[in-house]
Structures are given as structure tokens and as C-alpha cells.
């Protein structure tokens, strides 16, 4: 598990260290550094996948992130023409990656020698990894297939584009016992996915179909509600964004094994508040089972799902790190505040701007505005 991360001269951060836990939640206003933290990890992974990190270089543009050139990523007030990342693994040790600044290049040479081979065993660099970006694949009449990405590397794609193909291949595999939904018909990934998705869209069932001759997958959605055995089958384009957007998030969590790393951006997108709370609960259960999850979110409902899980003793408070990122005080970098959670789901502090908009709006509404 990655237990620490340090960014030096990278984008908005001059020198920022943070402790990561089994479940790390990143919150804050837009453009306050949350995505930058995830991008630092994604840069290292994509450089390794391209074979460049092994050859001691950093790829700023690839399948996971596209950040431009060195000029776009060097901290504006950097004192040195270099940027660095330090990753601490609880089993493998601490590793530092330093790179030179080459203004117009998108491949940066390393300032250190070859890395220890031990680091490549970390989940960040193996197939025990999933990343889902905020801009995921929306409703489609068909979805892509990739034997290489799915069967050989067990990846859903950063946009969730291979989720349906993934389910068709691995749907019969059992889910970790800690993640089992009580209403599911079996322990398989397919049945558990349906059960958790019903928390978002009640009564839904999934049917998958492979069109090998076109290298495409399709899925249909039907509903069983009340005394009705089953509705007609609908295309994803006819059941709203929430189902397609949430499906890869649910599958990424349910298919993860202890020791895996899952990075999620805005898992709450297009979901009703009750579905967002359930998403927070599922994320918490995965973390309790030993899956490291790092989440960027703007949802107080996801946060509350995690807090309720802590209160219900489904997740230890010591496994949770909540970070709130803000600009202020004339600082050249955002300030990250670590907020602890106790066994009752209460937070150690509630800084201004940390999921407090509901209270602020209510205060405005309750003020007597009559003359």
C-alpha cells in the first residue's frame, strides 16, 4: 500500500507531502490541487507502462493523463529546474523520482540513476490497479472490447470503456466476502454488480451480449419491480446517465482484491443522493477489505456514506484520511488539511469550505429578509 506521497515543484505544489491510508478522500474547491495529487501517481504509472520510467524518463502525455510539456507542469515559482515525486510503500520502502526541466519537452529525463526493481512490485505499477477519470464513457448503444487490456491486464479503461467486456469475461468470478450484497442471488461479480447497482436504480438487471465479429459489446437493462416479473429490455441510452456512469465504479471496486489500488474521480457523478451514499458505503467496505482507494469527490453524500460505515464499525477510523484543499493567505500553493474520523463517524474539524454549502445556504434562507 502507498502510505506516503510527496510532490516537489509539480504544478500548483512547491513541496507537498501527505500521508495516504487505505481510504483517502480528496476534497476542496475546483482547481485546488486534488487532481494534481492523482496525476502525480498516474504520470509514474503511464511512464512505466510506456517503458520510459524503466529507462529513467517521465512521459507527460499518455493513455492516463495528458499534461502538455514541462512548462505546463513545473511549479511557477520553482527555485530549481527540476520536479520530483517521492512514493512510500508500507512494504517496499521509499522511492524518489527526480526529473530535469526541459521547457518544451513532454518526456523528461531523470536526475537519478536506475530505480530499485522493488518499486515495480507496487500496485501502482502492476495489474492490481484501476483508474476511472471524471469524464467516463456515457450511455452508448455499444461498447469497446480489448482482449489485451481486459483479459491480459484486467483493466476497465480510464473512461470505463471496457467495463461491459470485463463483466462478460470475469462475471462468474466470486467477489471478496466483505463486499457481498445481502440481496444478491450469488457471490459472482455479475450478480453482485446487479445487486449494488439496484441501490442506484431499483430493480435493475443486466444482460450482456458479445458481437465478436465487430469487436463490440452491448448490454441491456431490464427491471423487476413489485409483482412484475421483468420489464422489457432497454438500451443504456434509454435509462439515463447514472447507470452507465456508475457501472464501471461498482465493477472496479467489486473486482478489486486486497492489496489493489483504485483511483476514482467523482464516483458520485449523475447519481441521486441516496445512490451517492451507497457508493460511499461500498468504497468503505472495499477499504476495510484491504483495497486501497483514493477518491476525489465533491459529494458530501459520498463522505457521509463513509462516515456511517465508520460509525457502524464496517471500517476503522484509522483507515480513513480526509483531505481538504484550499487556497488562501497569499500562499503560492494550496494548503491541505488532514481531517480525522472517530469511531462514531464524527470529524476532528470542519474547516470553512469543507462540505458546508448546505448549512450556508440554509442560513441564508432562514434569515428574515422582510423589510
Short mmCIF file of C-alpha atoms in Angstrom, two decimals:
data_model
loop_
_atom_site.label_atom_id
_atom_site.label_comp_id
_atom_site.label_asym_id
_atom_site.label_seq_id
_atom_site.Cartn_x
_atom_site.Cartn_y
_atom_site.Cartn_z
CA UNK A 1 0.00 0.00 0.00
CA UNK A 2 1.18 3.53 -0.76
CA UNK A 3 1.47 5.16 2.63
CA UNK A 4 3.05 8.48 1.67
CA UNK A 5 3.40 10.79 -1.29
CA UNK A 6 5.48 13.92 -1.78
CA UNK A 7 5.30 16.33 -4.72
CA UNK A 8 8.08 18.84 -5.38
CA UNK A 9 7.71 21.64 -7.96
CA UNK A 10 4.79 19.86 -9.58
CA UNK A 11 2.03 22.10 -10.93
CA UNK A 12 0.47 24.04 -8.01
CA UNK A 13 2.65 22.46 -5.31
CA UNK A 14 6.09 23.72 -4.31
CA UNK A 15 6.67 20.94 -1.79
CA UNK A 16 3.68 18.97 -0.54
CA UNK A 17 3.79 15.75 1.47
CA UNK A 18 0.75 13.78 2.50
CA UNK A 19 0.03 10.55 4.29
CA UNK A 20 -2.18 8.09 2.42
CA UNK A 21 -4.31 5.46 4.09
CA UNK A 22 -6.43 2.55 2.95
CA UNK A 23 -9.15 5.08 2.11
CA UNK A 24 -8.05 8.59 1.20
CA UNK A 25 -10.64 11.19 0.23
CA UNK A 26 -9.59 14.42 -1.51
CA UNK A 27 -11.97 17.37 -1.34
CA UNK A 28 -11.84 21.10 -1.94
CA UNK A 29 -12.82 23.83 -4.35
CA UNK A 30 -12.14 23.45 -8.06
CA UNK A 31 -8.52 23.94 -9.13
CA UNK A 32 -7.18 23.46 -5.59
CA UNK A 33 -4.78 20.59 -6.33
CA UNK A 34 -6.92 17.48 -5.90
CA UNK A 35 -6.43 16.23 -9.45
CA UNK A 36 -2.75 17.13 -9.29
CA UNK A 37 -2.26 14.59 -6.50
CA UNK A 38 -3.83 11.81 -8.59
CA UNK A 39 -1.95 12.94 -11.70
CA UNK A 40 1.40 12.52 -9.97
CA UNK A 41 0.66 8.83 -9.47
CA UNK A 42 -0.79 8.43 -12.96
CA UNK A 43 2.31 10.01 -14.54
CA UNK A 44 4.54 7.45 -12.88
CA UNK A 45 2.28 4.56 -13.91
CA UNK A 46 1.90 5.61 -17.53
CA UNK A 47 5.64 6.22 -17.85
CA UNK A 48 6.27 2.72 -16.56
CA UNK A 49 3.69 1.26 -18.95
CA UNK A 50 5.34 3.03 -21.89
CA UNK A 51 8.69 1.56 -20.84
CA UNK A 52 10.10 5.03 -20.23
CA UNK A 53 10.26 5.01 -16.45
CA UNK A 54 12.31 1.83 -16.58
CA UNK A 55 14.64 3.75 -18.92
CA UNK A 56 14.63 6.63 -16.44
CA UNK A 57 12.30 9.13 -18.08
CA UNK A 58 8.87 10.62 -17.40
CA UNK A 59 6.11 10.71 -20.05
CA UNK A 60 3.83 13.72 -19.56
CA UNK A 61 1.37 12.52 -22.21
CA UNK A 62 -0.07 9.05 -22.50
CA UNK A 63 -3.17 6.90 -22.06
CA UNK A 64 -3.87 8.01 -18.49
CA UNK A 65 -3.07 11.73 -18.47
CA UNK A 66 -2.11 14.38 -20.99
CA UNK A 67 -0.38 17.31 -19.32
CA UNK A 68 1.45 19.04 -22.17
CA UNK A 69 5.12 19.93 -21.79
CA UNK A 70 7.44 20.58 -18.86
CA UNK A 71 6.47 24.23 -18.99
CA UNK A 72 2.89 23.24 -18.12
CA UNK A 73 3.78 21.16 -15.07
CA UNK A 74 6.69 22.95 -13.37
CA UNK A 75 5.65 24.96 -10.31
CA UNK A 76 5.65 28.63 -11.39
CA UNK A 77 7.87 29.82 -8.54
CA UNK A 78 10.24 26.86 -8.53
CA UNK A 79 13.74 27.64 -7.25
CA UNK A 80 15.25 24.75 -9.24
CA UNK A 81 14.70 23.45 -12.75
CA UNK A 82 13.53 20.04 -11.64
CA UNK A 83 10.47 18.30 -10.30
CA UNK A 84 10.28 15.26 -8.06
CA UNK A 85 7.94 12.66 -6.65
CA UNK A 86 8.56 10.55 -3.58
CA UNK A 87 6.45 7.44 -3.04
CA UNK A 88 6.47 5.48 0.21
CA UNK A 89 5.19 1.89 0.22
CA UNK A 90 4.43 0.19 3.53
CA UNK A 91 6.22 -2.99 2.43
CA UNK A 92 8.70 -1.95 -0.26
CA UNK A 93 10.15 1.23 1.23
CA UNK A 94 10.52 4.81 -0.01
CA UNK A 95 11.43 5.74 -3.58
CA UNK A 96 12.32 9.13 -5.05
CA UNK A 97 11.90 10.08 -8.70
CA UNK A 98 13.62 13.32 -9.83
CA UNK A 99 13.38 14.75 -13.34
CA UNK A 100 15.04 17.62 -15.17
CA UNK A 101 13.11 20.58 -16.58
CA UNK A 102 13.14 20.74 -20.36
CA UNK A 103 10.72 23.52 -21.19
CA UNK A 104 9.26 22.30 -24.49
CA UNK A 105 9.64 18.55 -23.99
CA UNK A 106 6.96 16.11 -22.89
CA UNK A 107 9.49 13.41 -21.97
CA UNK A 108 11.67 14.41 -19.03
CA UNK A 109 15.00 12.79 -18.26
CA UNK A 110 15.65 11.54 -14.75
CA UNK A 111 18.24 13.12 -12.46
CA UNK A 112 18.75 9.91 -10.53
CA UNK A 113 20.11 6.57 -11.64
CA UNK A 114 18.14 3.41 -12.19
CA UNK A 115 15.35 2.81 -9.74
CA UNK A 116 15.31 -0.17 -7.43
CA UNK A 117 13.43 -3.04 -9.07
CA UNK A 118 11.45 -3.46 -5.86
CA UNK A 119 9.24 -0.48 -6.71
CA UNK A 120 7.76 -2.24 -9.76
CA UNK A 121 6.06 -4.69 -7.39
CA UNK A 122 3.88 -1.89 -6.00
CA UNK A 123 0.21 -1.97 -7.03
CA UNK A 124 0.70 1.39 -8.76
CA UNK A 125 2.72 -0.42 -11.44
CA UNK A 126 1.03 -3.81 -11.62
CA UNK A 127 -2.31 -5.09 -12.93
CA UNK A 128 -3.74 -4.77 -9.40
CA UNK A 129 -4.81 -1.26 -10.31
CA UNK A 130 -7.80 0.62 -11.68
CA UNK A 131 -8.25 4.29 -12.53
CA UNK A 132 -11.53 5.89 -13.53
CA UNK A 133 -11.43 9.50 -14.58
CA UNK A 134 -14.23 12.00 -14.03
CA UNK A 135 -15.08 12.04 -17.75
CA UNK A 136 -16.22 8.48 -18.21
CA UNK A 137 -17.96 6.88 -21.15
CA UNK A 138 -21.64 7.85 -21.14
CA UNK A 139 -24.62 5.88 -22.46
CA UNK A 140 -23.87 4.13 -25.76
CA UNK A 141 -25.59 1.56 -27.93
CA UNK A 142 -22.32 -0.42 -27.96
CA UNK A 143 -19.06 -0.57 -26.03
CA UNK A 144 -15.47 -1.38 -26.95
CA UNK A 145 -13.69 -4.69 -26.45
CA UNK A 146 -10.00 -5.26 -25.78
CA UNK A 147 -8.59 -8.71 -25.17
CA UNK A 148 -5.24 -7.12 -24.31
CA UNK A 149 -6.49 -4.60 -21.75
CA UNK A 150 -9.22 -6.77 -20.24
CA UNK A 151 -8.20 -10.41 -20.37
CA UNK A 152 -4.44 -9.92 -20.05
CA UNK A 153 -4.30 -6.85 -17.77
CA UNK A 154 -7.75 -6.81 -16.12
CA UNK A 155 -8.30 -3.13 -16.90
CA UNK A 156 -11.62 -1.33 -17.34
CA UNK A 157 -10.09 1.61 -19.19
CA UNK A 158 -9.75 5.06 -17.64
CA UNK A 159 -13.14 6.01 -19.09
CA UNK A 160 -14.74 2.70 -18.14
CA UNK A 161 -14.96 1.84 -21.83
CA UNK A 162 -14.14 -1.85 -21.32
CA UNK A 163 -16.46 -2.44 -18.35
CA UNK A 164 -19.02 -4.49 -20.26
CA UNK A 165 -16.30 -6.63 -21.82
CA UNK A 166 -14.73 -7.06 -18.37
CA UNK A 167 -18.03 -8.26 -16.91
CA UNK A 168 -18.50 -10.74 -19.76
CA UNK A 169 -15.09 -12.32 -19.07
CA UNK A 170 -14.86 -12.16 -15.27
CA UNK A 171 -18.55 -12.04 -14.32
CA UNK A 172 -18.56 -15.61 -12.98
CA UNK A 173 -15.70 -14.98 -10.53
CA UNK A 174 -16.56 -14.62 -6.83
CA UNK A 175 -16.42 -11.26 -5.10
CA UNK A 176 -14.50 -10.73 -1.85
CA UNK A 177 -16.74 -11.78 1.10
CA UNK A 178 -16.57 -8.32 2.69
CA UNK A 179 -18.26 -6.78 -0.36
CA UNK A 180 -21.19 -9.17 -0.72
CA UNK A 181 -24.59 -7.54 -1.01
CA UNK A 182 -27.25 -9.39 1.04
CA UNK A 183 -29.85 -9.31 -1.76
CA UNK A 184 -27.61 -10.77 -4.49
CA UNK A 185 -28.54 -14.13 -5.99
CA UNK A 186 -24.94 -15.39 -5.81
CA UNK A 187 -21.40 -14.36 -4.93
CA UNK A 188 -20.36 -13.82 -8.55
CA UNK A 189 -19.19 -10.47 -9.87
CA UNK A 190 -22.17 -10.26 -12.22
CA UNK A 191 -24.77 -10.94 -9.51
CA UNK A 192 -23.06 -8.64 -7.02
CA UNK A 193 -22.81 -5.88 -9.61
CA UNK A 194 -26.54 -6.15 -10.26
CA UNK A 195 -27.29 -6.06 -6.52
CA UNK A 196 -25.20 -2.96 -5.86
CA UNK A 197 -26.49 -1.25 -8.99
CA UNK A 198 -30.03 -1.80 -7.67
CA UNK A 199 -29.10 0.57 -4.84
CA UNK A 200 -28.77 3.17 -7.58
CA UNK A 201 -31.52 2.06 -9.95
CA UNK A 202 -34.02 -0.16 -8.08
CA UNK A 203 -34.94 -3.48 -9.63
CA UNK A 204 -32.44 -3.34 -12.48
CA UNK A 205 -30.93 -6.38 -14.18
CA UNK A 206 -28.09 -6.52 -16.67
CA UNK A 207 -27.80 -8.69 -19.76
CA UNK A 208 -24.59 -8.74 -21.79
CA UNK A 209 -24.06 -9.63 -25.42
CA UNK A 210 -20.82 -10.01 -27.30
CA UNK A 211 -20.52 -9.16 -31.00
CA UNK A 212 -17.11 -10.63 -31.72
CA UNK A 213 -17.30 -10.02 -35.46
CA UNK A 214 -17.43 -6.27 -34.77
CA UNK A 215 -15.27 -6.25 -31.61
CA UNK A 216 -18.16 -4.68 -29.71
CA UNK A 217 -20.17 -5.40 -26.58
CA UNK A 218 -23.74 -4.38 -25.79
CA UNK A 219 -25.72 -4.51 -22.57
CA UNK A 220 -29.40 -4.25 -21.84
CA UNK A 221 -31.21 -3.11 -18.71
CA UNK A 222 -34.49 -4.59 -17.50
CA UNK A 223 -36.40 -4.04 -14.28
CA UNK A 224 -38.23 -6.26 -11.80
CA UNK A 225 -40.49 -4.16 -9.63
CA UNK A 226 -43.44 -5.13 -7.47
CA UNK A 227 -45.37 -8.06 -8.92
CA UNK A 228 -43.91 -7.57 -12.37
CA UNK A 229 -41.57 -10.43 -13.28
CA UNK A 230 -39.46 -8.38 -15.66
CA UNK A 231 -39.83 -5.36 -17.84
CA UNK A 232 -38.79 -5.12 -21.44
CA UNK A 233 -35.07 -4.73 -22.02
CA UNK A 234 -33.85 -1.18 -22.56
CA UNK A 235 -30.74 0.20 -24.16
CA UNK A 236 -28.35 2.20 -21.93
CA UNK A 237 -29.28 5.31 -23.92
CA UNK A 238 -32.84 4.98 -22.60
CA UNK A 239 -32.10 4.65 -18.87
CA UNK A 240 -30.12 7.81 -18.17
CA UNK A 241 -26.50 8.65 -17.47
CA UNK A 242 -26.39 7.35 -13.91
CA UNK A 243 -26.38 3.65 -14.80
CA UNK A 244 -23.58 3.83 -17.37
CA UNK A 245 -21.50 6.24 -15.27
CA UNK A 246 -21.82 4.23 -12.06
CA UNK A 247 -21.33 0.78 -13.59
CA UNK A 248 -17.52 0.98 -14.01
CA UNK A 249 -17.13 2.38 -10.49
CA UNK A 250 -19.07 -0.52 -8.98
CA UNK A 251 -17.24 -3.12 -11.09
CA UNK A 252 -13.82 -1.63 -10.32
CA UNK A 253 -14.47 -1.91 -6.58
CA UNK A 254 -16.14 -5.32 -6.58
CA UNK A 255 -13.41 -6.87 -8.76
CA UNK A 256 -10.53 -5.47 -6.70
CA UNK A 257 -8.58 -7.78 -4.42
CA UNK A 258 -6.84 -6.90 -1.14
CA UNK A 259 -3.63 -5.07 -1.94
CA UNK A 260 -5.05 -3.48 -5.09
CA UNK A 261 -5.06 0.27 -5.75
CA UNK A 262 -8.18 2.01 -7.11
CA UNK A 263 -8.17 5.71 -8.07
CA UNK A 264 -11.62 7.27 -8.54
CA UNK A 265 -12.59 10.71 -9.74
CA UNK A 266 -16.11 11.87 -8.89
CA UNK A 267 -17.73 8.47 -8.30
CA UNK A 268 -20.93 10.37 -7.46
CA UNK A 269 -21.43 11.74 -10.99
CA UNK A 270 -25.06 11.57 -12.20
CA UNK A 271 -26.27 9.76 -9.07
CA UNK A 272 -29.19 10.55 -6.77
CA UNK A 273 -28.04 11.44 -3.21
CA UNK A 274 -29.13 8.03 -1.87
CA UNK A 275 -27.04 6.33 -4.55
CA UNK A 276 -24.08 8.53 -3.65
CA UNK A 277 -24.34 7.45 -0.01
CA UNK A 278 -24.36 3.79 -1.08
CA UNK A 279 -21.32 4.44 -3.27
CA UNK A 280 -19.54 5.81 -0.21
CA UNK A 281 -20.50 2.70 1.74
CA UNK A 282 -19.20 0.37 -0.98
CA UNK A 283 -15.92 2.28 -1.15
CA UNK A 284 -15.60 1.99 2.64
CA UNK A 285 -16.24 -1.77 2.55
CA UNK A 286 -13.55 -2.22 -0.09
CA UNK A 287 -11.06 -0.27 2.01
CA UNK A 288 -11.92 -2.37 5.05
CA UNK A 289 -11.15 -5.47 2.95
CA UNK A 290 -7.66 -4.18 2.18
CA UNK A 291 -8.20 -2.44 -1.16
CA UNK A 292 -6.50 0.96 -1.20
CA UNK A 293 -8.93 3.53 -2.60
CA UNK A 294 -8.06 7.17 -3.35
CA UNK A 295 -11.13 9.24 -4.16
CA UNK A 296 -11.51 12.77 -5.48
CA UNK A 297 -15.04 13.94 -4.76
CA UNK A 298 -17.30 16.96 -4.35
CA UNK A 299 -20.05 14.91 -2.72
CA UNK A 300 -20.96 15.27 0.93
CA UNK A 301 -23.18 12.22 0.41
CA UNK A 302 -20.18 10.03 -0.50
CA UNK A 303 -18.42 11.43 2.56
CA UNK A 304 -21.42 10.63 4.75
CA UNK A 305 -21.62 7.08 3.39
CA UNK A 306 -18.04 6.63 4.55
CA UNK A 307 -18.75 8.22 7.94
CA UNK A 308 -21.76 5.98 8.51
CA UNK A 309 -19.63 2.95 7.64
CA UNK A 310 -17.14 4.06 10.29
CA UNK A 311 -19.91 4.53 12.84
CA UNK A 312 -21.28 1.06 12.04
CA UNK A 313 -17.79 -0.39 12.55
CA UNK A 314 -17.51 -1.55 8.94
CA UNK A 315 -14.29 0.45 8.60
CA UNK A 316 -11.77 1.54 11.22
CA UNK A 317 -11.39 5.32 11.57
CA UNK A 318 -7.61 4.86 11.44
CA UNK A 319 -8.00 3.59 7.87
CA UNK A 320 -9.54 6.89 6.69
CA UNK A 321 -7.73 10.07 5.67
CA UNK A 322 -9.87 13.05 4.61
CA UNK A 323 -8.04 15.97 2.99
CA UNK A 324 -9.45 19.40 2.32
CA UNK A 325 -7.51 21.60 -0.10
CA UNK A 326 -7.85 25.39 -0.20
CA UNK A 327 -6.05 28.47 -1.45
CA UNK A 328 -5.64 31.33 0.96
CA UNK A 329 -3.45 33.73 2.87
CA UNK A 330 -1.45 34.73 -0.19
CA UNK A 331 0.22 31.31 -0.31
CA UNK A 332 1.76 30.22 -3.61
CA UNK A 333 0.46 26.66 -3.10
CA UNK A 334 -2.83 25.24 -1.80
CA UNK A 335 -2.98 24.16 1.84
CA UNK A 336 -4.02 20.58 2.59
CA UNK A 337 -5.81 19.98 5.89
CA UNK A 338 -6.00 16.43 7.24
CA UNK A 339 -9.34 15.71 8.93
CA UNK A 340 -9.62 12.65 11.16
CA UNK A 341 -12.70 10.49 11.70
CA UNK A 342 -13.63 8.91 15.04
CA UNK A 343 -15.49 5.67 15.82
CA UNK A 344 -18.83 7.49 15.75
CA UNK A 345 -18.23 8.95 12.31
CA UNK A 346 -17.56 12.42 13.69
CA UNK A 347 -14.86 14.60 12.17
CA UNK A 348 -11.98 16.15 14.08
CA UNK A 349 -12.60 19.53 12.48
CA UNK A 350 -14.80 21.15 9.88
CA UNK A 351 -12.78 23.85 8.12
CA UNK A 352 -14.50 26.56 6.15
CA UNK A 353 -15.46 25.32 2.70
CA UNK A 354 -15.42 21.64 3.68
CA UNK A 355 -18.84 20.37 2.55
CA UNK A 356 -20.55 23.28 4.34
CA UNK A 357 -22.55 24.77 1.48
CA UNK A 358 -25.86 23.25 2.61
CA UNK A 359 -25.52 24.91 6.03
CA UNK A 360 -24.52 28.22 4.43
CA UNK A 361 -27.48 28.18 2.05
CA UNK A 362 -29.87 27.24 4.88
CA UNK A 363 -28.55 30.11 6.95
CA UNK A 364 -29.33 32.47 4.07
CA UNK A 365 -32.82 31.02 3.66
CA UNK A 366 -33.57 31.27 7.38
CA UNK A 367 -32.60 34.93 7.59
CA UNK A 368 -35.67 37.14 7.75
CA UNK A 369 -35.43 39.05 4.50
CA UNK A 370 -38.54 41.18 5.09
CA UNK A 371 -38.18 44.93 5.43
#
